[in-house]
mmCIF file with all atom_site columns, C-alpha atoms in Angstrom:
data_model
loop_
_atom_site.group_PDB
_atom_site.id
_atom_site.type_symbol
_atom_site.label_atom_id
_atom_site.label_alt_id
_atom_site.label_comp_id
_atom_site.label_asym_id
_atom_site.label_entity_id
_atom_site.label_seq_id
_atom_site.pdbx_PDB_ins_code
_atom_site.Cartn_x
_atom_site.Cartn_y
_atom_site.Cartn_z
_atom_site.occupancy
_atom_site.B_iso_or_equiv
_atom_site.pdbx_formal_charge
_atom_site.auth_seq_id
_atom_site.auth_comp_id
_atom_site.auth_asym_id
_atom_site.auth_atom_id
_atom_site.pdbx_PDB_model_num
ATOM 1   C CA . UNK J 1 1   ? 0.133   0.230  0.215  1.00 68.00 ? 1   UNK J CA 1
ATOM 2   C CA . UNK J 1 2   ? 1.737   2.775  -1.180 1.00 73.00 ? 2   UNK J CA 1
ATOM 3   C CA . UNK J 1 3   ? 2.350   6.298  1.211  1.00 77.00 ? 3   UNK J CA 1
ATOM 4   C CA . UNK J 1 4   ? 0.520   8.383  -0.892 1.00 70.00 ? 4   UNK J CA 1
ATOM 5   C CA . UNK J 1 5   ? -2.376  6.626  -0.977 1.00 76.00 ? 5   UNK J CA 1
ATOM 6   C CA . UNK J 1 6   ? -2.461  7.141  2.667  1.00 84.00 ? 6   UNK J CA 1
ATOM 7   C CA . UNK J 1 7   ? -2.410  10.894 3.203  1.00 91.00 ? 7   UNK J CA 1
ATOM 8   C CA . UNK J 1 8   ? -3.959  13.445 0.616  1.00 91.00 ? 8   UNK J CA 1
ATOM 9   C CA . UNK J 1 9   ? -1.524  16.652 0.005  1.00 93.00 ? 9   UNK J CA 1
ATOM 10  C CA . UNK J 1 10  ? -4.175  18.182 2.719  1.00 95.00 ? 10  UNK J CA 1
ATOM 11  C CA . UNK J 1 11  ? -3.252  16.281 5.507  1.00 96.00 ? 11  UNK J CA 1
ATOM 12  C CA . UNK J 1 12  ? -0.020  17.581 5.902  1.00 97.00 ? 12  UNK J CA 1
ATOM 13  C CA . UNK J 1 13  ? 0.610   20.279 9.191  1.00 97.00 ? 13  UNK J CA 1
ATOM 14  C CA . UNK J 1 14  ? 4.251   20.994 7.765  1.00 97.00 ? 14  UNK J CA 1
ATOM 15  C CA . UNK J 1 15  ? 4.575   23.245 11.082 1.00 96.00 ? 15  UNK J CA 1
ATOM 16  C CA . UNK J 1 16  ? 2.311   22.677 13.694 1.00 97.00 ? 16  UNK J CA 1
ATOM 17  C CA . UNK J 1 17  ? 3.166   24.842 17.086 1.00 97.00 ? 17  UNK J CA 1
ATOM 18  C CA . UNK J 1 18  ? 2.168   23.225 20.003 1.00 97.00 ? 18  UNK J CA 1
ATOM 19  C CA . UNK J 1 19  ? 3.457   22.908 23.558 1.00 96.00 ? 19  UNK J CA 1
ATOM 20  C CA . UNK J 1 20  ? 2.568   18.737 24.459 1.00 96.00 ? 20  UNK J CA 1
ATOM 21  C CA . UNK J 1 21  ? 1.449   15.800 23.281 1.00 96.00 ? 21  UNK J CA 1
ATOM 22  C CA . UNK J 1 22  ? -2.455  15.956 24.520 1.00 96.00 ? 22  UNK J CA 1
ATOM 23  C CA . UNK J 1 23  ? -2.456  19.511 22.460 1.00 97.00 ? 23  UNK J CA 1
ATOM 24  C CA . UNK J 1 24  ? -0.106  18.198 19.404 1.00 97.00 ? 24  UNK J CA 1
ATOM 25  C CA . UNK J 1 25  ? -2.803  15.229 19.549 1.00 97.00 ? 25  UNK J CA 1
ATOM 26  C CA . UNK J 1 26  ? -5.961  17.311 19.809 1.00 97.00 ? 26  UNK J CA 1
ATOM 27  C CA . UNK J 1 27  ? -4.570  19.603 16.337 1.00 97.00 ? 27  UNK J CA 1
ATOM 28  C CA . UNK J 1 28  ? -3.974  16.618 14.370 1.00 97.00 ? 28  UNK J CA 1
ATOM 29  C CA . UNK J 1 29  ? -7.006  15.246 15.093 1.00 97.00 ? 29  UNK J CA 1
ATOM 30  C CA . UNK J 1 30  ? -8.992  18.568 14.692 1.00 97.00 ? 30  UNK J CA 1
ATOM 31  C CA . UNK J 1 31  ? -7.196  18.089 10.916 1.00 97.00 ? 31  UNK J CA 1
ATOM 32  C CA . UNK J 1 32  ? -8.482  14.099 10.875 1.00 96.00 ? 32  UNK J CA 1
ATOM 33  C CA . UNK J 1 33  ? -11.864 15.738 11.618 1.00 96.00 ? 33  UNK J CA 1
ATOM 34  C CA . UNK J 1 34  ? -11.921 17.851 8.627  1.00 96.00 ? 34  UNK J CA 1
ATOM 35  C CA . UNK J 1 35  ? -10.620 15.256 6.362  1.00 94.00 ? 35  UNK J CA 1
ATOM 36  C CA . UNK J 1 36  ? -13.479 12.654 7.728  1.00 94.00 ? 36  UNK J CA 1
ATOM 37  C CA . UNK J 1 37  ? -16.384 14.130 8.417  1.00 94.00 ? 37  UNK J CA 1
ATOM 38  C CA . UNK J 1 38  ? -15.575 13.106 11.614 1.00 94.00 ? 38  UNK J CA 1
ATOM 39  C CA . UNK J 1 39  ? -16.158 14.363 15.210 1.00 95.00 ? 39  UNK J CA 1
ATOM 40  C CA . UNK J 1 40  ? -12.764 15.466 16.666 1.00 95.00 ? 40  UNK J CA 1
ATOM 41  C CA . UNK J 1 41  ? -13.863 14.685 19.487 1.00 96.00 ? 41  UNK J CA 1
ATOM 42  C CA . UNK J 1 42  ? -14.352 11.371 19.045 1.00 95.00 ? 42  UNK J CA 1
ATOM 43  C CA . UNK J 1 43  ? -10.947 10.645 16.982 1.00 96.00 ? 43  UNK J CA 1
ATOM 44  C CA . UNK J 1 44  ? -9.335  12.147 20.074 1.00 97.00 ? 44  UNK J CA 1
ATOM 45  C CA . UNK J 1 45  ? -10.635 10.194 22.661 1.00 96.00 ? 45  UNK J CA 1
ATOM 46  C CA . UNK J 1 46  ? -9.816  7.208  20.580 1.00 96.00 ? 46  UNK J CA 1
ATOM 47  C CA . UNK J 1 47  ? -6.636  8.557  20.500 1.00 96.00 ? 47  UNK J CA 1
ATOM 48  C CA . UNK J 1 48  ? -6.008  8.651  23.811 1.00 96.00 ? 48  UNK J CA 1
ATOM 49  C CA . UNK J 1 49  ? -7.528  5.138  24.611 1.00 95.00 ? 49  UNK J CA 1
ATOM 50  C CA . UNK J 1 50  ? -4.786  4.021  22.656 1.00 94.00 ? 50  UNK J CA 1
ATOM 51  C CA . UNK J 1 51  ? -2.318  6.583  24.141 1.00 95.00 ? 51  UNK J CA 1
ATOM 52  C CA . UNK J 1 52  ? -2.900  4.747  27.466 1.00 95.00 ? 52  UNK J CA 1
ATOM 53  C CA . UNK J 1 53  ? -1.966  1.190  26.340 1.00 94.00 ? 53  UNK J CA 1
ATOM 54  C CA . UNK J 1 54  ? 1.596   2.607  25.568 1.00 92.00 ? 54  UNK J CA 1
ATOM 55  C CA . UNK J 1 55  ? 2.676   5.716  23.741 1.00 92.00 ? 55  UNK J CA 1
ATOM 56  C CA . UNK J 1 56  ? 2.563   5.750  20.547 1.00 95.00 ? 56  UNK J CA 1
ATOM 57  C CA . UNK J 1 57  ? 6.253   7.568  20.103 1.00 95.00 ? 57  UNK J CA 1
ATOM 58  C CA . UNK J 1 58  ? 8.360   4.682  18.449 1.00 94.00 ? 58  UNK J CA 1
ATOM 59  C CA . UNK J 1 59  ? 11.726  6.696  18.745 1.00 94.00 ? 59  UNK J CA 1
ATOM 60  C CA . UNK J 1 60  ? 13.921  8.689  17.035 1.00 95.00 ? 60  UNK J CA 1
ATOM 61  C CA . UNK J 1 61  ? 11.657  11.347 17.152 1.00 97.00 ? 61  UNK J CA 1
ATOM 62  C CA . UNK J 1 62  ? 8.681   10.263 15.981 1.00 97.00 ? 62  UNK J CA 1
ATOM 63  C CA . UNK J 1 63  ? 5.148   8.885  17.075 1.00 97.00 ? 63  UNK J CA 1
ATOM 64  C CA . UNK J 1 64  ? 2.717   6.819  15.084 1.00 96.00 ? 64  UNK J CA 1
ATOM 65  C CA . UNK J 1 65  ? -0.644  7.413  16.834 1.00 97.00 ? 65  UNK J CA 1
ATOM 66  C CA . UNK J 1 66  ? -2.919  5.333  15.820 1.00 95.00 ? 66  UNK J CA 1
ATOM 67  C CA . UNK J 1 67  ? -6.992  4.189  15.924 1.00 94.00 ? 67  UNK J CA 1
ATOM 68  C CA . UNK J 1 68  ? -10.238 2.540  14.627 1.00 93.00 ? 68  UNK J CA 1
ATOM 69  C CA . UNK J 1 69  ? -12.744 4.033  13.687 1.00 92.00 ? 69  UNK J CA 1
ATOM 70  C CA . UNK J 1 70  ? -16.828 3.511  12.931 1.00 89.00 ? 70  UNK J CA 1
ATOM 71  C CA . UNK J 1 71  ? -17.808 5.724  10.235 1.00 87.00 ? 71  UNK J CA 1
ATOM 72  C CA . UNK J 1 72  ? -14.798 6.129  8.052  1.00 92.00 ? 72  UNK J CA 1
ATOM 73  C CA . UNK J 1 73  ? -14.821 4.716  4.259  1.00 89.00 ? 73  UNK J CA 1
ATOM 74  C CA . UNK J 1 74  ? -10.890 4.318  4.628  1.00 91.00 ? 74  UNK J CA 1
ATOM 75  C CA . UNK J 1 75  ? -7.608  4.701  5.950  1.00 93.00 ? 75  UNK J CA 1
ATOM 76  C CA . UNK J 1 76  ? -7.475  7.865  6.175  1.00 94.00 ? 76  UNK J CA 1
ATOM 77  C CA . UNK J 1 77  ? -3.781  9.341  7.280  1.00 95.00 ? 77  UNK J CA 1
ATOM 78  C CA . UNK J 1 78  ? -2.142  12.955 8.811  1.00 97.00 ? 78  UNK J CA 1
ATOM 79  C CA . UNK J 1 79  ? 0.628   14.430 9.224  1.00 97.00 ? 79  UNK J CA 1
ATOM 80  C CA . UNK J 1 80  ? 2.358   16.863 11.619 1.00 98.00 ? 80  UNK J CA 1
ATOM 81  C CA . UNK J 1 81  ? 5.996   17.977 11.545 1.00 97.00 ? 81  UNK J CA 1
ATOM 82  C CA . UNK J 1 82  ? 5.953   20.142 15.258 1.00 98.00 ? 82  UNK J CA 1
ATOM 83  C CA . UNK J 1 83  ? 7.366   23.504 15.496 1.00 96.00 ? 83  UNK J CA 1
ATOM 84  C CA . UNK J 1 84  ? 9.091   22.141 18.507 1.00 96.00 ? 84  UNK J CA 1
ATOM 85  C CA . UNK J 1 85  ? 9.578   18.873 19.593 1.00 97.00 ? 85  UNK J CA 1
ATOM 86  C CA . UNK J 1 86  ? 7.357   17.823 23.129 1.00 97.00 ? 86  UNK J CA 1
ATOM 87  C CA . UNK J 1 87  ? 7.381   14.357 25.704 1.00 96.00 ? 87  UNK J CA 1
ATOM 88  C CA . UNK J 1 88  ? 5.110   12.066 23.957 1.00 96.00 ? 88  UNK J CA 1
ATOM 89  C CA . UNK J 1 89  ? 6.450   9.108  26.956 1.00 94.00 ? 89  UNK J CA 1
ATOM 90  C CA . UNK J 1 90  ? 8.682   7.756  23.663 1.00 94.00 ? 90  UNK J CA 1
ATOM 91  C CA . UNK J 1 91  ? 9.941   4.331  23.692 1.00 90.00 ? 91  UNK J CA 1
ATOM 92  C CA . UNK J 1 92  ? 13.528  5.738  23.817 1.00 96.00 ? 92  UNK J CA 1
ATOM 93  C CA . UNK J 1 93  ? 12.286  8.750  26.113 1.00 95.00 ? 93  UNK J CA 1
ATOM 94  C CA . UNK J 1 94  ? 12.913  11.760 23.263 1.00 96.00 ? 94  UNK J CA 1
ATOM 95  C CA . UNK J 1 95  ? 10.992  13.884 22.662 1.00 97.00 ? 95  UNK J CA 1
ATOM 96  C CA . UNK J 1 96  ? 8.848   14.082 18.915 1.00 97.00 ? 96  UNK J CA 1
ATOM 97  C CA . UNK J 1 97  ? 8.963   16.721 16.533 1.00 98.00 ? 97  UNK J CA 1
ATOM 98  C CA . UNK J 1 98  ? 7.234   14.044 13.970 1.00 98.00 ? 98  UNK J CA 1
ATOM 99  C CA . UNK J 1 99  ? 3.875   12.401 13.765 1.00 97.00 ? 99  UNK J CA 1
ATOM 100 C CA . UNK J 1 100 ? 1.825   10.381 11.530 1.00 97.00 ? 100 UNK J CA 1
ATOM 101 C CA . UNK J 1 101 ? -2.331  9.537  12.453 1.00 97.00 ? 101 UNK J CA 1
ATOM 102 C CA . UNK J 1 102 ? -3.575  7.141  11.011 1.00 96.00 ? 102 UNK J CA 1
ATOM 103 C CA . UNK J 1 103 ? -7.014  6.294  11.025 1.00 96.00 ? 103 UNK J CA 1
ATOM 104 C CA . UNK J 1 104 ? -9.012  3.473  9.669  1.00 94.00 ? 104 UNK J CA 1
ATOM 105 C CA . UNK J 1 105 ? -12.276 1.590  9.915  1.00 94.00 ? 105 UNK J CA 1
ATOM 106 C CA . UNK J 1 106 ? -13.163 -0.500 12.265 1.00 91.00 ? 106 UNK J CA 1
ATOM 107 C CA . UNK J 1 107 ? -13.352 -3.940 10.135 1.00 86.00 ? 107 UNK J CA 1
ATOM 108 C CA . UNK J 1 108 ? -9.702  -2.506 8.571  1.00 87.00 ? 108 UNK J CA 1
ATOM 109 C CA . UNK J 1 109 ? -8.199  -5.616 10.154 1.00 82.00 ? 109 UNK J CA 1
ATOM 110 C CA . UNK J 1 110 ? -4.867  -6.235 8.552  1.00 88.00 ? 110 UNK J CA 1
ATOM 111 C CA . UNK J 1 111 ? -5.278  -3.328 6.152  1.00 89.00 ? 111 UNK J CA 1
ATOM 112 C CA . UNK J 1 112 ? -4.567  -1.558 9.494  1.00 88.00 ? 112 UNK J CA 1
ATOM 113 C CA . UNK J 1 113 ? -1.621  -3.074 10.704 1.00 89.00 ? 113 UNK J CA 1
ATOM 114 C CA . UNK J 1 114 ? -0.009  -3.052 7.091  1.00 91.00 ? 114 UNK J CA 1
ATOM 115 C CA . UNK J 1 115 ? -0.744  1.024  6.682  1.00 91.00 ? 115 UNK J CA 1
ATOM 116 C CA . UNK J 1 116 ? 0.886   0.842  10.110 1.00 92.00 ? 116 UNK J CA 1
ATOM 117 C CA . UNK J 1 117 ? 3.557   -0.925 8.978  1.00 91.00 ? 117 UNK J CA 1
ATOM 118 C CA . UNK J 1 118 ? 4.661   0.934  5.615  1.00 91.00 ? 118 UNK J CA 1
ATOM 119 C CA . UNK J 1 119 ? 4.398   4.186  7.612  1.00 93.00 ? 119 UNK J CA 1
ATOM 120 C CA . UNK J 1 120 ? 6.990   2.980  9.980  1.00 92.00 ? 120 UNK J CA 1
ATOM 121 C CA . UNK J 1 121 ? 8.739   1.705  7.249  1.00 92.00 ? 121 UNK J CA 1
ATOM 122 C CA . UNK J 1 122 ? 9.161   5.129  5.550  1.00 93.00 ? 122 UNK J CA 1
ATOM 123 C CA . UNK J 1 123 ? 9.723   6.520  9.100  1.00 94.00 ? 123 UNK J CA 1
ATOM 124 C CA . UNK J 1 124 ? 12.471  4.493  9.601  1.00 93.00 ? 124 UNK J CA 1
ATOM 125 C CA . UNK J 1 125 ? 14.512  5.780  6.321  1.00 94.00 ? 125 UNK J CA 1
ATOM 126 C CA . UNK J 1 126 ? 16.641  8.724  7.453  1.00 94.00 ? 126 UNK J CA 1
ATOM 127 C CA . UNK J 1 127 ? 17.424  10.006 4.603  1.00 94.00 ? 127 UNK J CA 1
ATOM 128 C CA . UNK J 1 128 ? 13.892  10.773 4.646  1.00 94.00 ? 128 UNK J CA 1
ATOM 129 C CA . UNK J 1 129 ? 13.355  12.001 7.740  1.00 96.00 ? 129 UNK J CA 1
ATOM 130 C CA . UNK J 1 130 ? 16.306  14.438 7.511  1.00 96.00 ? 130 UNK J CA 1
ATOM 131 C CA . UNK J 1 131 ? 13.995  15.755 4.543  1.00 96.00 ? 131 UNK J CA 1
ATOM 132 C CA . UNK J 1 132 ? 11.137  16.078 6.058  1.00 96.00 ? 132 UNK J CA 1
ATOM 133 C CA . UNK J 1 133 ? 12.676  17.803 8.986  1.00 96.00 ? 133 UNK J CA 1
ATOM 134 C CA . UNK J 1 134 ? 14.966  20.438 6.998  1.00 96.00 ? 134 UNK J CA 1
ATOM 135 C CA . UNK J 1 135 ? 11.331  21.505 5.273  1.00 95.00 ? 135 UNK J CA 1
ATOM 136 C CA . UNK J 1 136 ? 8.292   23.879 6.623  1.00 94.00 ? 136 UNK J CA 1
ATOM 137 C CA . UNK J 1 137 ? 6.861   23.026 2.749  1.00 96.00 ? 137 UNK J CA 1
ATOM 138 C CA . UNK J 1 138 ? 3.904   21.030 3.021  1.00 95.00 ? 138 UNK J CA 1
ATOM 139 C CA . UNK J 1 139 ? 3.816   19.452 -0.985 1.00 95.00 ? 139 UNK J CA 1
ATOM 140 C CA . UNK J 1 140 ? 7.342   18.744 -0.430 1.00 95.00 ? 140 UNK J CA 1
ATOM 141 C CA . UNK J 1 141 ? 6.665   16.797 2.730  1.00 95.00 ? 141 UNK J CA 1
ATOM 142 C CA . UNK J 1 142 ? 3.802   15.132 1.360  1.00 95.00 ? 142 UNK J CA 1
ATOM 143 C CA . UNK J 1 143 ? 6.688   14.520 -1.212 1.00 94.00 ? 143 UNK J CA 1
ATOM 144 C CA . UNK J 1 144 ? 8.997   13.124 0.679  1.00 94.00 ? 144 UNK J CA 1
ATOM 145 C CA . UNK J 1 145 ? 6.407   10.800 2.268  1.00 93.00 ? 145 UNK J CA 1
ATOM 146 C CA . UNK J 1 146 ? 5.532   8.915  -0.991 1.00 90.00 ? 146 UNK J CA 1
ATOM 147 C CA . UNK J 1 147 ? 8.567   8.471  -2.190 1.00 83.00 ? 147 UNK J CA 1
ATOM 148 C CA . UNK J 1 148 ? 9.312   5.195  -1.774 1.00 60.00 ? 148 UNK J CA 1
ATOM 149 C CA . UNK J 1 149 ? 13.261  3.872  -2.246 1.00 56.00 ? 149 UNK J CA 1
ATOM 150 C CA . UNK J 1 150 ? 13.745  0.723  -3.950 1.00 43.00 ? 150 UNK J CA 1
ATOM 151 C CA . UNK J 1 151 ? 15.125  -1.271 -0.608 1.00 46.00 ? 151 UNK J CA 1
ATOM 152 C CA . UNK J 1 152 ? 11.822  0.071  1.579  1.00 43.00 ? 152 UNK J CA 1
ATOM 153 C CA . UNK J 1 153 ? 9.346   -1.413 -1.150 1.00 42.00 ? 153 UNK J CA 1
ATOM 154 C CA . UNK J 1 154 ? 6.315   -3.059 0.150  1.00 41.00 ? 154 UNK J CA 1
#
């Protein structure tokens, strides 16, 4: 599943200013609500419930909050590059500045896991992450996320 299918060009927040994890999740949930037509409160609640199970901060300044939501038709991503890194209780205790939200329909099953895996692979690529951190241009970030390095092809 190509990353370009998971995230639309208008789902990029290139320079989000927040003071902490909860505010980051609130802002990203609000963007997801606009894209999906769902309630930002419902999206935020799903994300906060998932965070209670364990932080979605995967390390290297990256978090991949995710959840399943009834009412959405397809897997939807929102990406935010934070102006200032925030504590996300990440596995490596490093603050997070790159957040990729992934929402899936309740019945998504394996597609949800494949999408999470795809995002993790893209964000594990050091060159891609460095390019994203080096720009505030939404279209450039979308292009970097959508590139498929041969060694990471799904």
